[in-house]
Coordinates of N, CA and C in Angstrom, one line a residue:
M680 N 52.6 227.5 110.7 CA 53.8 226.8 111.2 C 53.5 225.3 111.3
A681 N 54.5 224.6 110.9 CA 54.4 223.1 111.0 C 55.5 222.6 111.9
A682 N 55.1 221.6 112.7 CA 56.1 221.0 113.6 C 55.9 219.5 113.6
F683 N 56.9 218.8 113.8 CA 56.9 217.4 113.7 C 57.6 216.7 114.9
V684 N 57.3 215.5 115.2 CA 58.0 214.7 116.2 C 58.6 213.5 115.5
A685 N 59.8 213.1 115.9 CA 60.4 212.0 115.2 C 61.1 211.1 116.2
V686 N 61.1 209.8 116.0 CA 61.9 208.9 116.8 C 63.1 208.6 115.9
V687 N 64.3 209.3 116.2 CA 65.4 209.1 115.3 C 66.4 208.0 115.7
Q688 N 66.2 207.4 116.8 CA 67.0 206.2 117.2 C 66.0 205.1 117.6
P689 N 65.2 204.6 116.7 CA 64.2 203.6 117.1 C 64.8 202.3 117.5
E690 N 64.1 201.6 118.4 CA 64.5 200.3 118.8 C 64.1 199.2 117.8
A691 N 62.9 199.4 117.2 CA 62.4 198.5 116.2 C 63.1 198.7 114.9
T692 N 63.2 197.7 114.1 CA 63.7 197.9 112.7 C 62.7 197.3 111.7
G693 N 62.8 197.8 110.5 CA 61.9 197.3 109.5 C 62.8 196.5 108.5
Y694 N 62.3 196.3 107.3 CA 63.2 195.5 106.4 C 62.7 195.8 105.0
V695 N 63.6 195.5 104.0 CA 63.3 195.5 102.6 C 63.8 194.2 102.1
T696 N 62.9 193.5 101.3 CA 63.3 192.2 100.8 C 62.6 192.0 99.5
L697 N 63.0 191.0 98.8 CA 62.4 190.6 97.5 C 61.0 190.2 97.7
N698 N 60.1 190.6 96.9 CA 58.7 190.2 97.0 C 58.4 188.9 96.2
T699 N 59.2 188.7 95.1 CA 59.1 187.6 94.3 C 60.5 187.2 93.7
S700 N 60.6 186.2 93.0 CA 61.9 185.8 92.4 C 62.2 186.7 91.2
D701 N 61.3 187.5 90.8 CA 61.5 188.4 89.6 C 62.0 189.8 90.1
Y702 N 63.3 190.1 89.9 CA 63.9 191.4 90.4 C 63.1 192.6 89.9
R703 N 62.3 192.5 88.8 CA 61.6 193.7 88.3 C 60.4 194.0 89.2
D704 N 59.9 193.1 90.0 CA 58.8 193.3 90.8 C 59.1 194.2 92.0
A705 N 58.2 195.0 92.4 CA 58.4 195.9 93.6 C 58.9 195.1 94.8
P706 N 59.8 195.6 95.6 CA 60.2 194.9 96.8 C 59.1 194.9 97.9
L707 N 59.3 194.1 98.9 CA 58.4 194.1 100.0 C 59.1 195.0 101.1
I708 N 58.4 196.1 101.5 CA 59.0 197.0 102.4 C 58.1 197.0 103.7
R709 N 58.7 196.8 104.8 CA 58.0 196.9 106.1 C 58.7 197.9 106.9
S710 N 58.1 199.1 107.1 CA 58.8 200.1 107.9 C 58.8 199.8 109.4
N711 N 57.8 199.2 109.9 CA 57.7 198.8 111.3 C 57.8 200.1 112.2
Y712 N 57.2 201.2 111.8 CA 57.2 202.4 112.7 C 56.6 202.0 114.0
Y713 N 57.2 202.4 115.1 CA 56.8 202.2 116.4 C 56.5 200.8 116.8
G714 N 57.4 199.9 116.3 CA 57.3 198.5 116.4 C 57.7 198.0 117.8
S715 N 58.1 198.9 118.7 CA 58.4 198.4 120.1 C 57.7 199.3 121.0
A716 N 57.5 198.9 122.2 CA 56.8 199.7 123.3 C 57.6 200.9 123.6
G717 N 59.0 200.9 123.5 CA 59.8 202.0 123.7 C 59.6 203.1 122.7
D718 N 59.5 202.7 121.4 CA 59.3 203.6 120.3 C 57.9 204.3 120.4
K719 N 56.9 203.5 120.8 CA 55.6 204.0 121.0 C 55.5 205.0 122.1
A720 N 56.1 204.7 123.2 CA 56.2 205.6 124.3 C 56.9 206.9 124.0
A721 N 58.0 206.8 123.3 CA 58.8 208.0 122.9 C 58.0 208.9 122.0
I722 N 57.3 208.4 121.0 CA 56.6 209.3 120.1 C 55.4 209.9 120.8
Q723 N 54.7 209.2 121.6 CA 53.6 209.7 122.4 C 54.1 210.8 123.3
Y724 N 55.2 210.6 124.0 CA 55.7 211.6 124.9 C 56.1 212.9 124.1
G725 N 56.8 212.6 123.0 CA 57.2 213.7 122.1 C 56.1 214.5 121.6
Y726 N 55.0 213.9 121.2 CA 53.8 214.5 120.7 C 53.2 215.4 121.8
K727 N 53.1 214.9 123.0 CA 52.5 215.7 124.1 C 53.4 216.9 124.4
Q728 N 54.7 216.7 124.4 CA 55.6 217.8 124.6 C 55.5 218.9 123.5
L729 N 55.4 218.5 122.3 CA 55.3 219.4 121.2 C 54.0 220.2 121.3
R730 N 52.9 219.6 121.7 CA 51.7 220.3 121.9 C 51.8 221.3 123.0
E731 N 52.5 221.0 124.1 CA 52.7 222.0 125.1 C 53.5 223.2 124.6
I732 N 54.5 222.9 123.9 CA 55.3 224.0 123.3 C 54.5 224.9 122.4
M733 N 53.7 224.3 121.5 CA 53.0 225.0 120.6 C 51.9 225.8 121.2
H734 N 51.4 225.4 122.4 CA 50.3 226.1 123.1 C 50.9 227.0 124.2
S735 N 52.2 227.2 124.2 CA 52.8 228.1 125.2 C 52.5 229.5 125.0
D736 N 52.6 230.3 126.0 CA 52.3 231.8 125.9 C 53.2 232.4 124.8
A737 N 54.5 231.9 124.7 CA 55.4 232.5 123.7 C 55.0 232.2 122.3
L738 N 54.4 231.1 122.0 CA 54.1 230.7 120.6 C 52.7 230.9 120.2
S739 N 51.8 230.6 121.1 CA 50.3 230.5 120.7 C 49.8 231.8 120.1
P740 N 50.3 233.0 120.4 CA 49.7 234.2 119.7 C 50.0 234.2 118.2
F741 N 51.0 233.4 117.7 CA 51.5 233.4 116.3 C 50.9 232.2 115.5
L742 N 50.2 231.4 116.2 CA 49.7 230.2 115.6 C 48.2 230.2 115.3
G743 N 47.8 229.5 114.3 CA 46.3 229.4 114.1 C 45.8 228.1 114.7
E744 N 44.7 227.6 114.2 CA 44.1 226.4 114.7 C 45.0 225.2 114.5
E745 N 45.0 224.3 115.4 CA 45.7 223.0 115.2 C 45.0 222.2 114.1
L746 N 45.7 221.8 113.1 CA 45.0 221.1 112.0 C 45.0 219.6 112.2
F747 N 46.1 219.1 112.6 CA 46.2 217.6 112.8 C 46.8 217.3 114.1
P748 N 46.3 216.5 114.9 CA 45.0 215.8 114.7 C 43.8 216.6 115.1
G749 N 44.0 217.8 115.6 CA 42.9 218.7 116.0 C 42.9 218.9 117.5
K750 N 42.5 220.1 117.9 CA 42.5 220.4 119.4 C 41.6 219.5 120.2
N751 N 40.5 218.9 119.6 CA 39.6 218.1 120.3 C 40.1 216.6 120.5
V752 N 41.2 216.3 119.9 CA 41.8 215.0 120.1 C 42.7 215.0 121.3
T753 N 42.2 214.5 122.4 CA 43.0 214.7 123.7 C 43.2 213.3 124.4
L754 N 42.4 212.3 124.1 CA 42.6 211.0 124.8 C 43.8 210.3 124.2
D755 N 44.5 209.6 125.1 CA 45.7 208.9 124.6 C 45.4 207.9 123.5
L756 N 44.3 207.2 123.6 CA 44.0 206.3 122.5 C 43.7 207.0 121.2
D757 N 43.1 208.1 121.2 CA 42.8 208.9 120.0 C 44.1 209.6 119.5
I758 N 45.0 210.0 120.4 CA 46.3 210.6 120.0 C 47.1 209.5 119.3
W759 N 47.1 208.3 119.9 CA 47.8 207.2 119.3 C 47.3 206.8 117.9
A760 N 46.0 206.8 117.7 CA 45.4 206.6 116.4 C 45.8 207.6 115.4
A761 N 45.9 208.9 115.8 CA 46.3 209.9 114.9 C 47.8 209.8 114.5
I762 N 48.6 209.4 115.5 CA 50.0 209.2 115.2 C 50.2 208.1 114.2
Q763 N 49.5 207.0 114.4 CA 49.6 205.9 113.4 C 49.1 206.3 112.0
Q764 N 48.1 207.1 112.0 CA 47.6 207.6 110.7 C 48.6 208.5 110.0
G765 N 49.2 209.3 110.7 CA 50.1 210.3 110.1 C 51.6 209.9 110.1
A766 N 51.9 208.7 110.5 CA 53.3 208.2 110.5 C 53.9 208.2 109.2
Q767 N 55.1 208.7 109.1 CA 55.9 208.6 107.8 C 57.4 208.7 108.1
S768 N 58.1 208.4 107.0 CA 59.6 208.5 107.2 C 60.0 209.9 106.8
F769 N 61.2 210.2 107.0 CA 61.8 211.4 106.6 C 62.6 211.2 105.3
H770 N 62.3 210.1 104.6 CA 62.9 209.7 103.3 C 64.4 209.6 103.3
H771 N 64.9 209.1 104.4 CA 66.4 208.9 104.5 C 66.6 207.4 104.9
A772 N 66.1 206.5 104.1 CA 66.3 205.1 104.4 C 67.8 204.7 104.4
L773 N 68.1 203.9 105.3 CA 69.5 203.4 105.4 C 69.6 202.1 106.1
G774 N 70.7 201.5 106.1 CA 70.9 200.3 106.8 C 70.4 199.0 106.1
T775 N 70.1 199.1 104.9 CA 69.5 198.0 104.2 C 70.5 196.9 103.9
V776 N 71.8 197.2 104.0 CA 72.9 196.2 103.9 C 74.0 196.5 104.9
A777 N 73.6 196.6 106.1 CA 74.4 197.1 107.2 C 75.7 196.2 107.4
L778 N 76.7 196.9 107.8 CA 78.0 196.3 108.2 C 77.7 195.3 109.3
G779 N 78.4 194.1 109.1 CA 78.2 193.1 110.1 C 77.0 192.2 109.9
T780 N 76.1 192.5 109.0 CA 75.0 191.7 108.7 C 75.2 191.2 107.3
V781 N 74.9 192.0 106.3 CA 75.1 191.7 104.9 C 76.5 191.9 104.4
L782 N 77.1 192.9 105.0 CA 78.5 193.3 104.6 C 79.5 192.8 105.5
D783 N 80.7 192.4 105.0 CA 81.8 192.0 105.9 C 82.5 193.3 106.3
R784 N 83.6 193.2 107.1 CA 84.3 194.4 107.5 C 85.1 195.1 106.4
D785 N 85.2 194.5 105.3 CA 85.8 195.1 104.1 C 84.8 195.7 103.1
W786 N 83.6 195.9 103.5 CA 82.5 196.5 102.7 C 82.0 195.6 101.6
R787 N 82.4 194.3 101.7 CA 82.0 193.4 100.6 C 80.7 192.7 101.0
V788 N 79.8 192.4 100.0 CA 78.6 191.7 100.2 C 79.0 190.3 100.5
K789 N 78.5 189.7 101.6 CA 78.9 188.3 102.0 C 78.3 187.4 101.0
G790 N 79.1 186.4 100.5 CA 78.7 185.4 99.6 C 78.7 185.8 98.1
L791 N 79.1 187.0 97.8 CA 79.3 187.5 96.4 C 80.7 188.0 96.2
K792 N 81.2 187.8 95.0 CA 82.5 188.3 94.6 C 82.4 189.6 93.9
G793 N 83.3 190.6 94.2 CA 83.4 191.8 93.4 C 82.3 192.8 93.7
I794 N 81.5 192.7 94.7 CA 80.5 193.7 95.0 C 80.7 194.2 96.4
R795 N 80.9 195.6 96.5 CA 81.0 196.3 97.7 C 79.9 197.3 97.8
V796 N 79.5 197.6 99.0 CA 78.4 198.6 99.2 C 79.0 199.7 100.2
V797 N 78.9 200.9 99.7 CA 79.4 202.0 100.5 C 78.4 203.1 100.6
G798 N 78.2 203.7 101.7 CA 77.2 204.8 101.9 C 76.2 204.5 103.0
S799 N 75.1 205.2 103.0 CA 74.2 205.1 104.1 C 73.6 203.7 104.2
A800 N 73.5 202.9 103.2 CA 73.0 201.6 103.2 C 73.8 200.7 104.2
A801 N 75.1 201.1 104.4 CA 76.0 200.3 105.2 C 75.9 200.7 106.7
M802 N 75.2 201.7 107.0 CA 75.1 202.2 108.4 C 74.2 201.2 109.2
P803 N 74.7 200.7 110.3 CA 73.9 199.7 111.1 C 72.8 200.4 111.9
R804 N 73.0 201.7 112.3 CA 72.0 202.5 113.1 C 71.9 203.9 112.4
P805 N 70.7 204.5 112.5 CA 70.5 205.8 111.9 C 71.2 206.8 112.8
P806 N 71.8 207.8 112.1 CA 72.4 209.0 112.9 C 71.3 209.9 113.4
T807 N 71.6 210.7 114.3 CA 70.6 211.6 114.9 C 70.7 213.0 114.2
C808 N 70.9 212.9 112.9 CA 71.0 214.1 112.1 C 70.7 213.8 110.6
M809 N 70.7 214.7 109.7 CA 70.6 214.4 108.3 C 71.6 213.4 107.9
T810 N 71.3 212.6 106.9 CA 72.2 211.5 106.6 C 73.3 211.8 105.6
Q811 N 73.3 213.0 105.1 CA 74.3 213.4 104.0 C 75.7 213.4 104.6
A812 N 76.0 214.1 105.7 CA 77.4 214.2 106.2 C 77.8 212.8 106.7
P813 N 77.0 212.1 107.4 CA 77.5 210.7 107.8 C 77.8 209.8 106.6
S814 N 77.0 210.0 105.6 CA 77.2 209.2 104.3 C 78.6 209.5 103.7
Y815 N 78.9 210.8 103.7 CA 80.3 211.2 103.3 C 81.3 210.6 104.1
A816 N 81.1 210.6 105.4 CA 82.1 210.0 106.4 C 82.3 208.5 106.1
V817 N 81.2 207.8 105.9 CA 81.2 206.4 105.7 C 82.0 206.1 104.3
A818 N 81.6 206.9 103.3 CA 82.3 206.8 102.0 C 83.8 207.0 102.1
H819 N 84.2 208.1 102.9 CA 85.6 208.4 103.0 C 86.3 207.2 103.7
R820 N 85.7 206.7 104.8 CA 86.3 205.6 105.5 C 86.4 204.4 104.6
A821 N 85.4 204.1 103.9 CA 85.4 202.9 103.0 C 86.5 203.0 102.0
A822 N 86.6 204.2 101.4 CA 87.6 204.5 100.3 C 89.0 204.2 100.9
L823 N 89.3 204.8 102.1 CA 90.6 204.5 102.7 C 90.8 203.0 102.9
D824 N 89.8 202.3 103.5 CA 89.9 200.9 103.7 C 90.2 200.1 102.4
I825 N 89.5 200.5 101.4 CA 89.6 199.7 100.1 C 91.0 200.0 99.5
I826 N 91.4 201.3 99.5 CA 92.7 201.6 98.9 C 93.8 200.9 99.7
R827 N 93.7 200.9 101.0 CA 94.7 200.3 101.9 C 94.8 198.8 101.6
A828 N 93.6 198.1 101.5 CA 93.6 196.7 101.2 C 94.1 196.4 99.8
D829 N 93.8 197.2 98.9 CA 94.3 197.0 97.5 C 95.9 197.2 97.5
S830 N 96.4 198.2 98.2 CA 97.8 198.4 98.2 C 98.6 197.2 98.9
L831 N 98.0 196.7 99.9 CA 98.6 195.6 100.6 C 98.5 194.3 99.7
A832 N 97.5 194.2 99.0 CA 97.3 193.0 98.1 C 98.4 193.0 96.9
H833 N 98.8 194.2 96.6 CA 99.8 194.3 95.5 C 101.2 194.5 95.9
R834 N 101.5 194.2 97.1 CA 102.9 194.3 97.6 C 103.7 193.1 97.2

């Protein structure tokens, strides 16, 4: 059995930016996992709670040896080191062009003409669920906004 702990509403934010002036070069990505004291406290608390659940009378008969970080890792400092070593995303990056920052309220990229961004990239905060359904909702809302604005412009 595998179990994970996640901070789905982090306080800290990361960023994606150009690494050089050549668009073909890989971008600079800083995830900033646990970049705030609150995020760090939340993941440590969650990890300890998960361990208690996994070692409970109800589950422990069905589980083998703890593989990561291992049953001998018990000190807070060592647990924190293991969390940092194993930190990863759930591969649902979003908010890279969030509304109110890079996008205006009409889904247009500020400072550019003819470019709109719709989908999870426009979400200013991550949802506490898989991103597919919220992405559909954002796209539906944006489509209605764009259609309405277009019809008003052609009256």
